[in-house]
PDB file of C-alpha atoms in Angstrom:
ATOM      1  CA  MET N 267     329.338   3.912 -49.599  1.00  0.00           C
ATOM      2  CA  ALA N 268     327.904   0.668 -48.275  1.00  0.00           C
ATOM      3  CA  PRO N 269     327.739  -2.216 -50.773  1.00  0.00           C
ATOM      4  CA  PRO N 270     324.305  -3.015 -52.222  1.00  0.00           C
ATOM      5  CA  THR N 271     322.294  -5.574 -50.281  1.00  0.00           C
ATOM      6  CA  ILE N 272     319.072  -7.473 -50.844  1.00  0.00           C
ATOM      7  CA  PRO N 273     316.376  -5.642 -48.870  1.00  0.00           C
ATOM      8  CA  ILE N 274     314.546  -7.583 -46.179  1.00  0.00           C
ATOM      9  CA  ILE N 275     310.819  -7.011 -46.553  1.00  0.00           C
ATOM     10  CA  PRO N 276     308.974  -7.055 -43.200  1.00  0.00           C
ATOM     11  CA  MET N 277     306.131  -9.565 -43.101  1.00  0.00           C
ATOM     12  CA  ASP N 278     303.774  -6.887 -41.834  1.00  0.00           C
ATOM     13  CA  ASN N 279     304.050  -5.279 -45.281  1.00  0.00           C
ATOM     14  CA  PHE N 280     301.719  -7.979 -46.591  1.00  0.00           C
ATOM     15  CA  ASN N 281     297.965  -7.726 -46.218  1.00  0.00           C
ATOM     16  CA  PHE N 282     296.887 -11.343 -45.913  1.00  0.00           C
ATOM     17  CA  THR N 283     293.245 -12.115 -46.593  1.00  0.00           C
ATOM     18  CA  THR N 284     291.198 -15.196 -45.729  1.00  0.00           C
ATOM     19  CA  PRO N 285     288.079 -16.233 -47.667  1.00  0.00           C
ATOM     20  CA  GLN N 286     284.870 -15.829 -45.701  1.00  0.00           C
ATOM     21  CA  ARG N 287     283.833 -19.452 -46.094  1.00  0.00           C
ATOM     22  CA  PRO N 288     284.513 -22.819 -44.463  1.00  0.00           C
ATOM     23  CA  LEU N 289     288.097 -23.900 -45.106  1.00  0.00           C
ATOM     24  CA  THR N 290     289.401 -27.332 -46.047  1.00  0.00           C
ATOM     25  CA  TRP N 291     292.027 -28.588 -43.602  1.00  0.00           C
ATOM     26  CA  LEU N 292     294.465 -31.456 -44.217  1.00  0.00           C
ATOM     27  CA  ILE N 293     295.901 -32.488 -40.853  1.00  0.00           C
ATOM     28  CA  THR N 294     298.643 -35.051 -40.316  1.00  0.00           C
ATOM     29  CA  GLY N 295     298.828 -37.117 -37.141  1.00  0.00           C
ATOM     30  CA  SER N 296     295.105 -36.776 -36.463  1.00  0.00           C
ATOM     31  CA  SER N 297     294.782 -39.850 -34.261  1.00  0.00           C
ATOM     32  CA  SER N 298     295.978 -38.217 -31.033  1.00  0.00           C
ATOM     33  CA  GLY N 299     297.311 -35.101 -29.345  1.00  0.00           C
ATOM     34  CA  PHE N 300     297.260 -31.766 -31.117  1.00  0.00           C
ATOM     35  CA  GLY N 301     296.359 -33.328 -34.452  1.00  0.00           C
ATOM     36  CA  LEU N 302     293.149 -34.785 -33.071  1.00  0.00           C
ATOM     37  CA  ALA N 303     292.291 -31.662 -31.089  1.00  0.00           C
ATOM     38  CA  ILE N 304     292.786 -29.361 -34.089  1.00  0.00           C
ATOM     39  CA  THR N 305     290.740 -31.748 -36.233  1.00  0.00           C
ATOM     40  CA  ARG N 306     287.863 -31.601 -33.762  1.00  0.00           C
ATOM     41  CA  HIS N 307     288.025 -27.814 -33.355  1.00  0.00           C
ATOM     42  CA  ALA N 308     288.007 -27.245 -37.120  1.00  0.00           C
ATOM     43  CA  GLN N 309     285.139 -29.653 -37.687  1.00  0.00           C
ATOM     44  CA  ALA N 310     283.102 -28.295 -34.767  1.00  0.00           C
ATOM     45  CA  ASN N 311     283.329 -24.837 -36.322  1.00  0.00           C
ATOM     46  CA  GLY N 312     281.958 -25.914 -39.683  1.00  0.00           C
ATOM     47  CA  HIS N 313     285.161 -26.501 -41.624  1.00  0.00           C
ATOM     48  CA  LYS N 314     285.870 -29.509 -43.821  1.00  0.00           C
ATOM     49  CA  VAL N 315     288.540 -31.768 -42.353  1.00  0.00           C
ATOM     50  CA  LEU N 316     290.755 -34.307 -44.058  1.00  0.00           C
ATOM     51  CA  ALA N 317     292.207 -36.219 -41.134  1.00  0.00           C
ATOM     52  CA  THR N 318     295.186 -38.491 -41.694  1.00  0.00           C
ATOM     53  CA  SER N 319     297.221 -41.054 -39.786  1.00  0.00           C
ATOM     54  CA  ARG N 320     299.671 -43.824 -40.551  1.00  0.00           C
ATOM     55  CA  ASN N 321     297.223 -46.626 -39.698  1.00  0.00           C
ATOM     56  CA  PRO N 322     293.561 -45.519 -39.611  1.00  0.00           C
ATOM     57  CA  SER N 323     292.530 -49.126 -38.901  1.00  0.00           C
ATOM     58  CA  LYS N 324     293.995 -48.749 -35.399  1.00  0.00           C
ATOM     59  CA  THR N 325     291.524 -45.987 -34.482  1.00  0.00           C
ATOM     60  CA  PRO N 326     288.166 -47.074 -35.963  1.00  0.00           C
ATOM     61  CA  ASP N 327     286.154 -45.104 -33.406  1.00  0.00           C
ATOM     62  CA  LEU N 328     287.928 -41.863 -34.287  1.00  0.00           C
ATOM     63  CA  VAL N 329     287.552 -42.513 -38.002  1.00  0.00           C
ATOM     64  CA  GLN N 330     283.836 -43.112 -37.514  1.00  0.00           C
ATOM     65  CA  GLU N 331     283.518 -39.950 -35.396  1.00  0.00           C
ATOM     66  CA  ILE N 332     285.106 -37.696 -38.003  1.00  0.00           C
ATOM     67  CA  GLU N 333     283.510 -39.280 -41.059  1.00  0.00           C
ATOM     68  CA  SER N 334     280.036 -39.339 -39.492  1.00  0.00           C
ATOM     69  CA  LYS N 335     280.252 -35.551 -39.333  1.00  0.00           C
ATOM     70  CA  GLY N 336     281.210 -35.125 -42.975  1.00  0.00           C
ATOM     71  CA  GLY N 337     284.983 -35.375 -42.736  1.00  0.00           C
ATOM     72  CA  ARG N 338     287.330 -37.852 -44.372  1.00  0.00           C
ATOM     73  CA  TRP N 339     290.076 -39.978 -42.853  1.00  0.00           C
ATOM     74  CA  LEU N 340     292.969 -40.930 -45.095  1.00  0.00           C
ATOM     75  CA  PRO N 341     296.068 -43.081 -44.586  1.00  0.00           C
ATOM     76  CA  LEU N 342     299.294 -41.079 -44.758  1.00  0.00           C
ATOM     77  CA  ASP N 343     302.774 -42.218 -43.808  1.00  0.00           C
ATOM     78  CA  LEU N 344     305.315 -39.410 -43.516  1.00  0.00           C
ATOM     79  CA  ASP N 345     308.151 -41.833 -44.216  1.00  0.00           C
ATOM     80  CA  ASP N 346     306.604 -42.866 -47.533  1.00  0.00           C
ATOM     81  CA  ARG N 347     308.429 -40.943 -50.255  1.00  0.00           C
ATOM     82  CA  ASP N 348     305.291 -41.141 -52.385  1.00  0.00           C
ATOM     83  CA  ASN N 349     303.048 -39.604 -49.723  1.00  0.00           C
ATOM     84  CA  THR N 350     302.421 -36.552 -51.915  1.00  0.00           C
ATOM     85  CA  ARG N 351     299.962 -38.644 -53.908  1.00  0.00           C
ATOM     86  CA  VAL N 352     297.430 -37.932 -51.136  1.00  0.00           C
ATOM     87  CA  ILE N 353     297.511 -34.227 -51.974  1.00  0.00           C
ATOM     88  CA  ASN N 354     297.754 -34.793 -55.714  1.00  0.00           C
ATOM     89  CA  ASP N 355     294.765 -37.147 -55.689  1.00  0.00           C
ATOM     90  CA  LEU N 356     292.662 -34.768 -53.599  1.00  0.00           C
ATOM     91  CA  GLU N 357     293.429 -31.790 -55.812  1.00  0.00           C
ATOM     92  CA  ALA N 358     292.670 -33.905 -58.897  1.00  0.00           C
ATOM     93  CA  GLU N 359     289.256 -34.653 -57.351  1.00  0.00           C
ATOM     94  CA  GLY N 360     288.638 -30.937 -57.052  1.00  0.00           C
ATOM     95  CA  VAL N 361     289.329 -30.794 -53.313  1.00  0.00           C
ATOM     96  CA  ALA N 362     291.165 -27.524 -52.718  1.00  0.00           C
ATOM     97  CA  ILE N 363     293.326 -27.732 -49.603  1.00  0.00           C
ATOM     98  CA  ASP N 364     293.276 -24.385 -47.815  1.00  0.00           C
ATOM     99  CA  VAL N 365     295.146 -25.308 -44.641  1.00  0.00           C
ATOM    100  CA  LEU N 366     297.914 -27.893 -44.287  1.00  0.00           C
ATOM    101  CA  VAL N 367     298.750 -28.773 -40.685  1.00  0.00           C
ATOM    102  CA  ASN N 368     302.086 -30.574 -40.401  1.00  0.00           C
ATOM    103  CA  ASN N 369     301.663 -32.167 -37.006  1.00  0.00           C
ATOM    104  CA  ALA N 370     302.717 -35.815 -37.124  1.00  0.00           C
ATOM    105  CA  GLY N 371     306.146 -36.778 -35.898  1.00  0.00           C
ATOM    106  CA  SER N 372     308.235 -38.678 -33.394  1.00  0.00           C
ATOM    107  CA  ALA N 373     311.254 -38.039 -31.201  1.00  0.00           C
ATOM    108  CA  LEU N 374     314.497 -39.936 -30.745  1.00  0.00           C
ATOM    109  CA  LEU N 375     316.139 -39.161 -27.411  1.00  0.00           C
ATOM    110  CA  GLN N 376     319.773 -40.030 -26.819  1.00  0.00           C
ATOM    111  CA  ALA N 377     323.133 -38.403 -26.206  1.00  0.00           C
ATOM    112  CA  ALA N 378     324.357 -36.867 -29.454  1.00  0.00           C
ATOM    113  CA  GLU N 379     327.496 -39.015 -29.624  1.00  0.00           C
ATOM    114  CA  CYS N 380     325.453 -42.225 -29.370  1.00  0.00           C
ATOM    115  CA  ILE N 381     322.994 -41.607 -32.214  1.00  0.00           C
ATOM    116  CA  THR N 382     323.817 -43.583 -35.337  1.00  0.00           C
ATOM    117  CA  GLU N 383     323.692 -41.987 -38.759  1.00  0.00           C
ATOM    118  CA  ASP N 384     320.816 -44.277 -39.747  1.00  0.00           C
ATOM    119  CA  GLU N 385     318.852 -43.150 -36.685  1.00  0.00           C
ATOM    120  CA  ALA N 386     319.576 -39.501 -37.448  1.00  0.00           C
ATOM    121  CA  ARG N 387     318.445 -39.907 -41.039  1.00  0.00           C
ATOM    122  CA  ALA N 388     315.265 -41.692 -39.924  1.00  0.00           C
ATOM    123  CA  GLN N 389     314.476 -38.826 -37.550  1.00  0.00           C
ATOM    124  CA  PHE N 390     314.916 -36.273 -40.330  1.00  0.00           C
ATOM    125  CA  GLU N 391     312.861 -38.409 -42.740  1.00  0.00           C
ATOM    126  CA  THR N 392     309.841 -38.215 -40.450  1.00  0.00           C
ATOM    127  CA  VAL N 393     310.171 -34.704 -39.056  1.00  0.00           C
ATOM    128  CA  PHE N 394     311.789 -32.810 -41.942  1.00  0.00           C
ATOM    129  CA  PHE N 395     311.470 -34.575 -45.291  1.00  0.00           C
ATOM    130  CA  GLY N 396     307.955 -35.941 -44.711  1.00  0.00           C
ATOM    131  CA  PRO N 397     306.295 -32.569 -44.078  1.00  0.00           C
ATOM    132  CA  TYR N 398     308.580 -30.905 -46.627  1.00  0.00           C
ATOM    133  CA  ARG N 399     307.251 -33.221 -49.339  1.00  0.00           C
ATOM    134  CA  LEU N 400     303.660 -32.432 -48.409  1.00  0.00           C
ATOM    135  CA  THR N 401     304.370 -28.708 -48.296  1.00  0.00           C
ATOM    136  CA  ARG N 402     306.039 -28.752 -51.704  1.00  0.00           C
ATOM    137  CA  ALA N 403     303.074 -30.658 -53.135  1.00  0.00           C
ATOM    138  CA  VAL N 404     300.411 -28.281 -51.842  1.00  0.00           C
ATOM    139  CA  LEU N 405     302.173 -24.943 -52.423  1.00  0.00           C
ATOM    140  CA  PRO N 406     301.695 -24.783 -56.225  1.00  0.00           C
ATOM    141  CA  HIS N 407     297.931 -25.146 -55.738  1.00  0.00           C
ATOM    142  CA  MET N 408     297.806 -22.556 -52.970  1.00  0.00           C
ATOM    143  CA  ARG N 409     299.929 -20.166 -55.001  1.00  0.00           C
ATOM    144  CA  GLU N 410     297.674 -20.578 -58.039  1.00  0.00           C
ATOM    145  CA  ARG N 411     294.561 -19.947 -55.939  1.00  0.00           C
ATOM    146  CA  ARG N 412     296.274 -17.018 -54.179  1.00  0.00           C
ATOM    147  CA  PHE N 413     295.420 -18.391 -50.744  1.00  0.00           C
ATOM    148  CA  GLY N 414     296.730 -20.968 -48.339  1.00  0.00           C
ATOM    149  CA  ILE N 415     298.022 -21.513 -44.822  1.00  0.00           C
ATOM    150  CA  ILE N 416     300.836 -23.860 -43.799  1.00  0.00           C
ATOM    151  CA  VAL N 417     300.835 -24.677 -40.082  1.00  0.00           C
ATOM    152  CA  ASN N 418     303.839 -26.459 -38.603  1.00  0.00           C
ATOM    153  CA  ILE N 419     303.542 -27.878 -35.114  1.00  0.00           C
ATOM    154  CA  SER N 420     307.085 -27.523 -33.838  1.00  0.00           C
ATOM    155  CA  THR N 421     308.584 -27.636 -30.364  1.00  0.00           C
ATOM    156  CA  GLY N 422     310.271 -25.376 -27.887  1.00  0.00           C
ATOM    157  CA  ALA N 423     313.195 -27.794 -28.123  1.00  0.00           C
ATOM    158  CA  SER N 424     314.027 -26.348 -31.541  1.00  0.00           C
ATOM    159  CA  LEU N 425     314.671 -23.029 -29.794  1.00  0.00           C
ATOM    160  CA  GLU N 426     316.365 -24.436 -26.708  1.00  0.00           C
ATOM    161  CA  GLY N 427     316.466 -28.191 -26.246  1.00  0.00           C
ATOM    162  CA  ARG N 428     317.110 -30.257 -23.157  1.00  0.00           C
ATOM    163  CA  GLU N 429     319.966 -32.736 -22.939  1.00  0.00           C
ATOM    164  CA  SER N 430     319.225 -35.904 -24.986  1.00  0.00           C
ATOM    165  CA  MET N 431     317.026 -33.954 -27.436  1.00  0.00           C
ATOM    166  CA  GLY N 432     319.760 -33.002 -29.889  1.00  0.00           C
ATOM    167  CA  ILE N 433     318.672 -34.853 -33.025  1.00  0.00           C
ATOM    168  CA  TYR N 434     314.976 -34.198 -32.323  1.00  0.00           C
ATOM    169  CA  ALA N 435     315.675 -30.482 -31.860  1.00  0.00           C
ATOM    170  CA  ALA N 436     317.828 -30.442 -34.995  1.00  0.00           C
ATOM    171  CA  SER N 437     315.142 -32.029 -37.177  1.00  0.00           C
ATOM    172  CA  LYS N 438     312.500 -29.596 -35.953  1.00  0.00           C
ATOM    173  CA  ALA N 439     314.812 -26.590 -36.207  1.00  0.00           C
ATOM    174  CA  ALA N 440     315.690 -27.533 -39.787  1.00  0.00           C
ATOM    175  CA  PHE N 441     312.049 -27.386 -40.852  1.00  0.00           C
ATOM    176  CA  ASP N 442     311.508 -24.212 -38.833  1.00  0.00           C
ATOM    177  CA  GLY N 443     314.395 -22.570 -40.683  1.00  0.00           C
ATOM    178  CA  LEU N 444     313.079 -23.663 -44.057  1.00  0.00           C
ATOM    179  CA  THR N 445     309.618 -22.381 -43.191  1.00  0.00           C
ATOM    180  CA  LYS N 446     310.962 -19.015 -42.073  1.00  0.00           C
ATOM    181  CA  VAL N 447     312.483 -18.420 -45.504  1.00  0.00           C
ATOM    182  CA  MET N 448     309.601 -20.006 -47.403  1.00  0.00           C
ATOM    183  CA  ALA N 449     307.206 -17.603 -45.691  1.00  0.00           C
ATOM    184  CA  LYS N 450     308.987 -14.695 -47.382  1.00  0.00           C
ATOM    185  CA  GLU N 451     308.867 -16.426 -50.756  1.00  0.00           C
ATOM    186  CA  VAL N 452     305.118 -17.097 -50.802  1.00  0.00           C
ATOM    187  CA  ALA N 453     303.727 -14.127 -48.865  1.00  0.00           C
ATOM    188  CA  GLU N 454     303.105 -12.087 -52.020  1.00  0.00           C
ATOM    189  CA  PHE N 455     300.774 -14.882 -53.202  1.00  0.00           C
ATOM    190  CA  ASN N 456     298.619 -14.545 -50.061  1.00  0.00           C
ATOM    191  CA  VAL N 457     300.045 -17.794 -48.698  1.00  0.00           C
ATOM    192  CA  ARG N 458     301.154 -17.616 -45.091  1.00  0.00           C
ATOM    193  CA  THR N 459     302.839 -19.866 -42.571  1.00  0.00           C
ATOM    194  CA  LEU N 460     302.558 -20.369 -38.842  1.00  0.00           C
ATOM    195  CA  THR N 461     305.148 -22.207 -36.762  1.00  0.00           C
ATOM    196  CA  VAL N 462     303.808 -23.304 -33.383  1.00  0.00           C
ATOM    197  CA  TYR N 463     306.476 -23.796 -30.724  1.00  0.00           C
ATOM    198  CA  LEU N 464     304.897 -26.175 -28.246  1.00  0.00           C
ATOM    199  CA  GLY N 465     305.881 -26.305 -24.622  1.00  0.00           C
ATOM    200  CA  GLY N 466     304.754 -29.174 -22.418  1.00  0.00           C
ATOM    201  CA  PHE N 467     301.219 -30.429 -23.073  1.00  0.00           C
ATOM    202  CA  ASN N 468     299.226 -33.423 -21.869  1.00  0.00           C
ATOM    203  CA  THR N 469     299.472 -35.262 -25.176  1.00  0.00           C
ATOM    204  CA  TYR N 470     300.748 -38.766 -25.788  1.00  0.00           C
ATOM    205  CA  PHE N 471     304.171 -37.317 -26.599  1.00  0.00           C
ATOM    206  CA  SER N 472     305.928 -39.656 -24.175  1.00  0.00           C
ATOM    207  CA  SER N 473     304.518 -42.658 -26.048  1.00  0.00           C
ATOM    208  CA  SER N 474     306.131 -41.419 -29.269  1.00  0.00           C
ATOM    209  CA  LEU N 475     309.588 -41.204 -27.723  1.00  0.00           C
ATOM    210  CA  ARG N 476     312.192 -43.606 -29.075  1.00  0.00           C
ATOM    211  CA  ALA N 477     315.430 -44.666 -27.460  1.00  0.00           C
ATOM    212  CA  GLY N 478     318.633 -44.972 -29.446  1.00  0.00           C
ATOM    213  CA  SER N 479     320.002 -48.410 -30.249  1.00  0.00           C
ATOM    214  CA  GLU N 480     323.475 -47.626 -28.913  1.00  0.00           C
ATOM    215  CA  PRO N 481     323.957 -47.981 -25.136  1.00  0.00           C
ATOM    216  CA  LEU N 482     324.695 -44.859 -23.148  1.00  0.00           C
ATOM    217  CA  PRO N 483     328.334 -44.815 -21.958  1.00  0.00           C
ATOM    218  CA  GLY N 484     328.726 -45.101 -18.202  1.00  0.00           C
ATOM    219  CA  ASP N 485     330.143 -41.591 -17.958  1.00  0.00           C
ATOM    220  CA  TYR N 486     326.702 -40.263 -18.812  1.00  0.00           C
ATOM    221  CA  ASP N 487     324.710 -42.279 -16.244  1.00  0.00           C
ATOM    222  CA  GLU N 488     324.587 -39.568 -13.592  1.00  0.00           C
ATOM    223  CA  SER N 489     325.079 -36.671 -15.990  1.00  0.00           C
ATOM    224  CA  ALA N 490     322.377 -34.299 -17.172  1.00  0.00           C
ATOM    225  CA  VAL N 491     321.838 -36.559 -20.196  1.00  0.00           C
ATOM    226  CA  GLY N 492     321.412 -39.697 -18.117  1.00  0.00           C
ATOM    227  CA  LYS N 493     319.024 -37.996 -15.731  1.00  0.00           C
ATOM    228  CA  ALA N 494     316.997 -36.544 -18.604  1.00  0.00           C
ATOM    229  CA  LEU N 495     316.654 -39.951 -20.264  1.00  0.00           C
ATOM    230  CA  LYS N 496     315.567 -41.614 -17.018  1.00  0.00           C
ATOM    231  CA  PHE N 497     313.063 -38.834 -16.461  1.00  0.00           C
ATOM    232  CA  MET N 498     311.559 -38.962 -19.951  1.00  0.00           C
ATOM    233  CA  HIS N 499     311.544 -42.739 -20.414  1.00  0.00           C
ATOM    234  CA  GLY N 500     310.628 -43.479 -16.808  1.00  0.00           C
ATOM    235  CA  GLY N 501     307.110 -42.111 -17.084  1.00  0.00           C
ATOM    236  CA  LYS N 502     307.882 -39.177 -14.794  1.00  0.00           C
ATOM    237  CA  TYR N 503     307.224 -36.486 -17.396  1.00  0.00           C
ATOM    238  CA  VAL N 504     303.950 -34.746 -16.598  1.00  0.00           C
ATOM    239  CA  ALA N 505     303.079 -31.598 -18.538  1.00  0.00           C
ATOM    240  CA  ASP N 506     300.545 -29.049 -17.364  1.00  0.00           C
ATOM    241  CA  GLY N 507     299.522 -27.736 -20.782  1.00  0.00           C
ATOM    242  CA  ASP N 508     295.934 -28.503 -21.802  1.00  0.00           C
ATOM    243  CA  THR N 509     295.986 -29.830 -25.361  1.00  0.00           C
ATOM    244  CA  TRP N 510     292.369 -28.897 -26.065  1.00  0.00           C
ATOM    245  CA  LYS N 511     292.924 -25.291 -24.973  1.00  0.00           C
ATOM    246  CA  GLY N 512     296.212 -25.067 -26.850  1.00  0.00           C
ATOM    247  CA  ALA N 513     294.680 -26.421 -30.049  1.00  0.00           C
ATOM    248  CA  LYS N 514     291.908 -23.830 -29.778  1.00  0.00           C
ATOM    249  CA  VAL N 515     294.520 -21.060 -29.768  1.00  0.00           C
ATOM    250  CA  VAL N 516     296.111 -22.569 -32.886  1.00  0.00           C
ATOM    251  CA  TYR N 517     292.686 -22.719 -34.545  1.00  0.00           C
ATOM    252  CA  ASP N 518     291.960 -19.088 -33.602  1.00  0.00           C
ATOM    253  CA  VAL N 519     295.268 -17.817 -34.991  1.00  0.00           C
ATOM    254  CA  VAL N 520     294.745 -19.707 -38.256  1.00  0.00           C
ATOM    255  CA  THR N 521     291.206 -18.395 -38.708  1.00  0.00           C
ATOM    256  CA  GLY N 522     291.843 -14.896 -37.358  1.00  0.00           C
ATOM    257  CA  GLU N 523     289.505 -15.204 -34.402  1.00  0.00           C
ATOM    258  CA  GLY N 524     289.938 -14.422 -30.711  1.00  0.00           C
ATOM    259  CA  PRO N 525     293.654 -13.940 -29.966  1.00  0.00           C
ATOM    260  CA  GLY N 526     294.342 -14.354 -33.689  1.00  0.00           C
ATOM    261  CA  ALA N 527     292.138 -11.480 -34.842  1.00  0.00           C
ATOM    262  CA  GLY N 528     294.195  -9.150 -37.022  1.00  0.00           C
ATOM    263  CA  LYS N 529     297.334 -11.231 -36.487  1.00  0.00           C
ATOM    264  CA  GLU N 530     297.465 -12.961 -39.882  1.00  0.00           C
ATOM    265  CA  GLY N 531     301.030 -11.829 -40.520  1.00  0.00           C
ATOM    266  CA  GLU N 532     302.470 -13.466 -37.409  1.00  0.00           C
ATOM    267  CA  LEU N 533     304.928 -16.249 -38.248  1.00  0.00           C
ATOM    268  CA  ASN N 534     305.463 -17.761 -34.808  1.00  0.00           C
ATOM    269  CA  LEU N 535     303.240 -18.888 -31.965  1.00  0.00           C
ATOM    270  CA  PRO N 536     304.989 -19.936 -28.737  1.00  0.00           C
ATOM    271  CA  LEU N 537     302.418 -21.967 -26.838  1.00  0.00           C
ATOM    272  CA  GLY N 538     302.483 -23.116 -23.242  1.00  0.00           C
ATOM    273  CA  ARG N 539     303.222 -21.538 -19.894  1.00  0.00           C
ATOM    274  CA  ASP N 540     306.740 -22.970 -19.851  1.00  0.00           C
ATOM    275  CA  MET N 541     307.562 -21.283 -23.159  1.00  0.00           C
ATOM    276  CA  GLU N 542     307.827 -17.869 -21.518  1.00  0.00           C
ATOM    277  CA  ALA N 543     311.100 -18.763 -19.772  1.00  0.00           C
ATOM    278  CA  ARG N 544     312.451 -20.518 -22.857  1.00  0.00           C
ATOM    279  CA  VAL N 545     311.768 -17.565 -25.162  1.00  0.00           C
ATOM    280  CA  LYS N 546     313.354 -15.216 -22.619  1.00  0.00           C
ATOM    281  CA  LEU N 547     316.431 -17.447 -22.371  1.00  0.00           C
ATOM    282  CA  VAL N 548     316.955 -17.444 -26.138  1.00  0.00           C
ATOM    283  CA  ARG N 549     316.394 -13.699 -26.409  1.00  0.00           C
ATOM    284  CA  ASP N 550     318.708 -12.915 -23.496  1.00  0.00           C
ATOM    285  CA  ARG N 551     321.419 -15.206 -24.846  1.00  0.00           C
ATOM    286  CA  MET N 552     321.435 -13.486 -28.242  1.00  0.00           C
ATOM    287  CA  ASP N 553     321.425 -10.058 -26.603  1.00  0.00           C
ATOM    288  CA  HIS N 554     324.344 -11.135 -24.437  1.00  0.00           C
ATOM    289  CA  CYS N 555     326.485 -12.488 -27.278  1.00  0.00           C
ATOM    290  CA  TRP N 556     325.961  -9.283 -29.257  1.00  0.00           C
ATOM    291  CA  LYS N 557     326.997  -7.179 -26.285  1.00  0.00           C
ATOM    292  CA  VAL N 558     330.126  -9.308 -25.909  1.00  0.00           C
ATOM    293  CA  PHE N 559     331.134  -9.557 -29.564  1.00  0.00           C
ATOM    294  CA  GLY N 560     329.106  -6.875 -31.349  1.00  0.00           C
ATOM    295  CA  SER N 561     331.927  -4.349 -31.559  1.00  0.00           C
ATOM    296  CA  ALA N 562     334.199  -6.918 -33.186  1.00  0.00           C
ATOM    297  CA  ALA N 563     331.458  -8.299 -35.408  1.00  0.00           C
ATOM    298  CA  THR N 564     330.843  -4.939 -37.067  1.00  0.00           C
ATOM    299  CA  LYS N 565     334.503  -4.355 -37.970  1.00  0.00           C
ATOM    300  CA  VAL N 566     335.141  -7.217 -40.347  1.00  0.00           C
ATOM    301  CA  SER N 567     333.972  -5.706 -43.639  1.00  0.00           C
ATOM    302  CA  VAL N 568     336.494  -5.016 -46.411  1.00  0.00           C
ATOM    303  CA  LYS N 569     336.747  -1.306 -45.663  1.00  0.00           C
ATOM    304  CA  ALA N 570     335.992  -1.373 -41.965  1.00  0.00           C
ATOM    305  CA  ASP N 571     338.063   0.783 -39.632  1.00  0.00           C
ATOM    306  CA  ASN N 572     340.257  -1.226 -37.283  1.00  0.00           C
TER     307      ASN N 572
END
């Protein structure tokens, strides 16, 4: 007899419902890229938007645009360990956050051996702990109201990263892994999650790239790492993904419209033409390793036959 196990409940067992009313969206990193595009799509479709950025004073025209249409623009720094006060203050005002979009972030590119521990921790502070704090702050309210949507804008690098993207991929993958489990924990409260794996899009991503403080050893100069760093930091990276179109797909999946109609239980959204090859690579690799080691992997239980 097989030992008892904890059953895995398929996500399609849950019947998620969305209120038929305008939703209130809190979006981080609203000053550019996907954050701005999602903010505009949500507002254009009659939803209430709470846009945020680290320094709203740097984008007065955008602040005026959003607020002139009934939205609000709030300062929010992901590295601030007290950033949850934004959510707490809003909820105390009676503003019920229906959708949290964790979009803001940055990327440190460097060979793994050259990244300092301080740099690694700073990367995780922004990309993992910052959104984790916000998510923890909003979940009790969503759970109590029996509705909420957490949207995490991730990256294809968390599935399969290029050379030099190790710590960036790790920070994104950590939050993806947390979200995958959290989705199972909150589904019965009609709270769902969506992780968006972005491919290459025409955002200002290259402007958010940071170089490590440690010099790259000469051995790496003409290696895949060295070439990747020169490519990314040299202004040669040109993506063909249209941010406006991509953000519309995210909006549709969140609201259950267009390609998102009837797909409320979907946890993952790979987005971008280049993601097709990356998803196939990951799937094929896992299939391959199981074919190679599967017979051995299934014979390691206490009473397994040798």
